[in-house]
PDB file of C-alpha atoms in Angstrom:
ATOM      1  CA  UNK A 924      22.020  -4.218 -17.569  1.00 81.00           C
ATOM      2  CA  UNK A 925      25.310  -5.407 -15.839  1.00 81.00           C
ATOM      3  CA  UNK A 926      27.651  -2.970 -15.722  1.00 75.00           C
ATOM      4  CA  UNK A 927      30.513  -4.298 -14.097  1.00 70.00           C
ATOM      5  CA  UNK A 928      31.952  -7.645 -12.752  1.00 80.00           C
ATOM      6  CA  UNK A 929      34.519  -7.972  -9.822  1.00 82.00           C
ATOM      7  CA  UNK A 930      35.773 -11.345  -8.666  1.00 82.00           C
ATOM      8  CA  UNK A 931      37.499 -11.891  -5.426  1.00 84.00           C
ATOM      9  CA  UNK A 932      38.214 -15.987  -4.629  1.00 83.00           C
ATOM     10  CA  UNK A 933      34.645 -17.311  -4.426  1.00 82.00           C
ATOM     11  CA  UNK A 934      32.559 -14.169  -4.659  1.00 83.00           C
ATOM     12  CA  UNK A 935      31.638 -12.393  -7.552  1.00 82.00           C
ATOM     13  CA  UNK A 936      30.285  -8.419  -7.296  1.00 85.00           C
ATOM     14  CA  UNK A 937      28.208  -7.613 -10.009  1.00 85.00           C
ATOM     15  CA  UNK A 938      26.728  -3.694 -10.441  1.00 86.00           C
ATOM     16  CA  UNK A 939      23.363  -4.599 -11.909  1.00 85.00           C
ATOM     17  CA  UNK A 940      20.923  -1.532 -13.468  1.00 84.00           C
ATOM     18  CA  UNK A 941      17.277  -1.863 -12.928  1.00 84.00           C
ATOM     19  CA  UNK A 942      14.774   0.823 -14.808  1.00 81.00           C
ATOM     20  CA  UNK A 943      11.910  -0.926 -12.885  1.00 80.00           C
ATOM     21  CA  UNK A 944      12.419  -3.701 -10.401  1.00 78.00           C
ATOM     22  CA  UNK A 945      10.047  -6.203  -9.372  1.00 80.00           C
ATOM     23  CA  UNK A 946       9.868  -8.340  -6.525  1.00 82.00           C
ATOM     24  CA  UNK A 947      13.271 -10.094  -5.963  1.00 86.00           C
ATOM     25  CA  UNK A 948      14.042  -9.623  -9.341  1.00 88.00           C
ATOM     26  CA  UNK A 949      17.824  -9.912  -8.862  1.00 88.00           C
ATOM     27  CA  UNK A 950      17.609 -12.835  -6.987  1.00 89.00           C
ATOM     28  CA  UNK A 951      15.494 -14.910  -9.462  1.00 90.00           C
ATOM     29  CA  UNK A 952      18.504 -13.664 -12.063  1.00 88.00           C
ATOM     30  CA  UNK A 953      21.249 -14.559 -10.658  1.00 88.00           C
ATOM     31  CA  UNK A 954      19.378 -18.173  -9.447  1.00 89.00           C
ATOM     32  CA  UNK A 955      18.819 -18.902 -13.055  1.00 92.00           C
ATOM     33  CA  UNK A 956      22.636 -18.658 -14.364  1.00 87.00           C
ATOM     34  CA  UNK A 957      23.752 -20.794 -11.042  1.00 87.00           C
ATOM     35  CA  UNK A 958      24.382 -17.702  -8.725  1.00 84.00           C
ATOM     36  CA  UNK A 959      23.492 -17.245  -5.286  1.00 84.00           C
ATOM     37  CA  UNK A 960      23.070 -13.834  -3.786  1.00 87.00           C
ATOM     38  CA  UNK A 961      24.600 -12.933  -0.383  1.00 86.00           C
ATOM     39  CA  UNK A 962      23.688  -9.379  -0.276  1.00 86.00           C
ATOM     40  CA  UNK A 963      22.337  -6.590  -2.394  1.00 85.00           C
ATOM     41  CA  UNK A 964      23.179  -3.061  -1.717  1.00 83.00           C
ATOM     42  CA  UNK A 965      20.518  -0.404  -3.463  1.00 82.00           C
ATOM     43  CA  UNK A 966      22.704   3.004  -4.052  1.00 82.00           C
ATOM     44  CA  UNK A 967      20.366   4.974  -5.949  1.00 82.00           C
ATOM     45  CA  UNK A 968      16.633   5.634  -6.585  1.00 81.00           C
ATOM     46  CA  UNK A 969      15.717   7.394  -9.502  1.00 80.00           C
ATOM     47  CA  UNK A 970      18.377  10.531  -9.243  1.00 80.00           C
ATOM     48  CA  UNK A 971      18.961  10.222  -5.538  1.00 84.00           C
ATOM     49  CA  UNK A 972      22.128   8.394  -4.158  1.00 84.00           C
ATOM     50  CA  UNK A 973      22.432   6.951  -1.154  1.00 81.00           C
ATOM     51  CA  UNK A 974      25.996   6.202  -0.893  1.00 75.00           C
ATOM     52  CA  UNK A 975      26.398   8.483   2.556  1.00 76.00           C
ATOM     53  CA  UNK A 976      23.193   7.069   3.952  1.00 79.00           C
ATOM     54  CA  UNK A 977      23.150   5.051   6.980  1.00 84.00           C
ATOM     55  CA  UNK A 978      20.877   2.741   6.530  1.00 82.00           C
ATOM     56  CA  UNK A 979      17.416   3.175   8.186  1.00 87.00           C
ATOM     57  CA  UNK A 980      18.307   6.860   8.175  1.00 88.00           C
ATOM     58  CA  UNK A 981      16.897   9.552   6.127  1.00 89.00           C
ATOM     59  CA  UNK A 982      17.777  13.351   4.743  1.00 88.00           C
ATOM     60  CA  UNK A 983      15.737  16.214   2.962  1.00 90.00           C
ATOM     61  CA  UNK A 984      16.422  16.003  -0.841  1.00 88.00           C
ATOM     62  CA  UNK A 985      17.893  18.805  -2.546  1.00 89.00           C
ATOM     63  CA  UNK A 986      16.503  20.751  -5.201  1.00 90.00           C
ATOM     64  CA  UNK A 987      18.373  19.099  -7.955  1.00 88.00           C
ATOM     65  CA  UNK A 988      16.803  15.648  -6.443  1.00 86.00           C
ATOM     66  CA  UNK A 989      13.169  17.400  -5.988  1.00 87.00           C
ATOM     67  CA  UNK A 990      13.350  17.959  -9.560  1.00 86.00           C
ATOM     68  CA  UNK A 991      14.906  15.314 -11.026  1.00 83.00           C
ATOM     69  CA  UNK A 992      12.315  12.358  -8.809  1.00 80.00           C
ATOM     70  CA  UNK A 993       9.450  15.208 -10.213  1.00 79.00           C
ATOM     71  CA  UNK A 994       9.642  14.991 -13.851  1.00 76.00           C
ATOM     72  CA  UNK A 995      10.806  11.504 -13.938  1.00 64.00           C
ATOM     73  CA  UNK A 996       8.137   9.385 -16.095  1.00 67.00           C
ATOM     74  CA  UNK A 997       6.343   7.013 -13.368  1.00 65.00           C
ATOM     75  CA  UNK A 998       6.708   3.284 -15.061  1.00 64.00           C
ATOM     76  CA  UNK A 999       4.000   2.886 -17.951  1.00 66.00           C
ATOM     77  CA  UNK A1000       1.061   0.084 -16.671  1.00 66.00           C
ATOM     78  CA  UNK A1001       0.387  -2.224 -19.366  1.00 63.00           C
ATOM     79  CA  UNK A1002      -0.907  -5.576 -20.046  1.00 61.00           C
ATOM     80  CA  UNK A1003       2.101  -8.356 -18.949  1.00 58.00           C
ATOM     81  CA  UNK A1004       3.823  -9.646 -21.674  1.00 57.00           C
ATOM     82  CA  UNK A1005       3.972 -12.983 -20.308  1.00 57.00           C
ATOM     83  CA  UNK A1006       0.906 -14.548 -17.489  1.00 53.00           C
ATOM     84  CA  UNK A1007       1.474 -16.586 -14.926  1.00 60.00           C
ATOM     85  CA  UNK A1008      -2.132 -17.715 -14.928  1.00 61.00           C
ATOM     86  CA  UNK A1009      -3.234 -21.141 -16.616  1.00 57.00           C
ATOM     87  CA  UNK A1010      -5.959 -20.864 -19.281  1.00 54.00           C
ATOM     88  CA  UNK A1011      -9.544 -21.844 -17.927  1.00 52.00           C
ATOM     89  CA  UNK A1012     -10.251 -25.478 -18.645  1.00 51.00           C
ATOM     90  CA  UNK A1013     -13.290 -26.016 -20.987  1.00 48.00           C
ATOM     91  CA  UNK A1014     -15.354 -27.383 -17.330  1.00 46.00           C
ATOM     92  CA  UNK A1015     -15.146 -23.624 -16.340  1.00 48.00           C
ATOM     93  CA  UNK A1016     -16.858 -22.206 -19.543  1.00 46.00           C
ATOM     94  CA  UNK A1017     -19.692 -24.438 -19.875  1.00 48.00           C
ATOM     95  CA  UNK A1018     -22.678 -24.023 -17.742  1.00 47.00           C
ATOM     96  CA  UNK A1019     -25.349 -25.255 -16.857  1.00 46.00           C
ATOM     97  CA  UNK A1020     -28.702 -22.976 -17.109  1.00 51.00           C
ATOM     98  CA  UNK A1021     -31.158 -25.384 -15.590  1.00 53.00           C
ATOM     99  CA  UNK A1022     -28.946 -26.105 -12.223  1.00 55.00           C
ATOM    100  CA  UNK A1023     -28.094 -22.490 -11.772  1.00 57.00           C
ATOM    101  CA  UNK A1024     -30.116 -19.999  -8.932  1.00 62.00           C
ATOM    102  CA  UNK A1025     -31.680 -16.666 -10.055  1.00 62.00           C
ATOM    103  CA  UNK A1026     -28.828 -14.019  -9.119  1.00 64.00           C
ATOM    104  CA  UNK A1027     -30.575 -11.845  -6.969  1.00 65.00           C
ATOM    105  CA  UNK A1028     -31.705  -8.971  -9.263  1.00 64.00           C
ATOM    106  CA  UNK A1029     -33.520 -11.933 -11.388  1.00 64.00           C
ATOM    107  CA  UNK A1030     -35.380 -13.364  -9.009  1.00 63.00           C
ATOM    108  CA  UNK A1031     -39.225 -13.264  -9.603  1.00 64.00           C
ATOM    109  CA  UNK A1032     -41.464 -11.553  -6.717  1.00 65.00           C
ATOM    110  CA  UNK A1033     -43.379 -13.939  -4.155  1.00 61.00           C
TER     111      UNK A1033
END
């Protein structure tokens, strides 16, 4: 979700809203429409801003955050909707019986 769009001469800002991020997610975004990112800035996690915090620096959470990071739903794990991997090539699924070795639970005693 992009919330909001600043432009400034050459540079754009956007305010972009991730429910689960993956690996340089933005990045790959804004590289497909033509942008290129000079700098992200992460100012929340879950219910926990980080506006006042220096980066590389850290705090106790409040309650309020306690709770809210508790009984937030951890991401659901499913199947990808899309794969990256290629289909096996019809080589791979046929074998051949009479060139293969005895796995070791088959072999026959000596």
């Amino acid at each position: 979700e992009v919330d909001g769009i600043a432009t400034s001469g050459r540079n754009t800002r956007l305010r972009i809203i991730l429910h689960e991020g993956r690996n340089r997610q933005i990045r790959r975004m804004c590289e497909a429409v033509g942008l290129s990112v000079v700098s992200l800035v992460r100012v929340r996690v879950g219910g926990v801003r980080l506006s006042s915090l220096p980066v590389g620096q850290w705090r106790t959470l409040t309650s309020n955050e306690v709770e809210s990071v508790s009984t937030t739903p951890a991401p659901r794990r499913g199947k990808a909707t899309t794969s990256r991997r290629r289909p096996p090539s019809a080589t791979w699924s046929i074998a051949a019986p009479q060139n293969r070795r005895p796995a070791w639970g088959e072999r026959r005693p000596s």
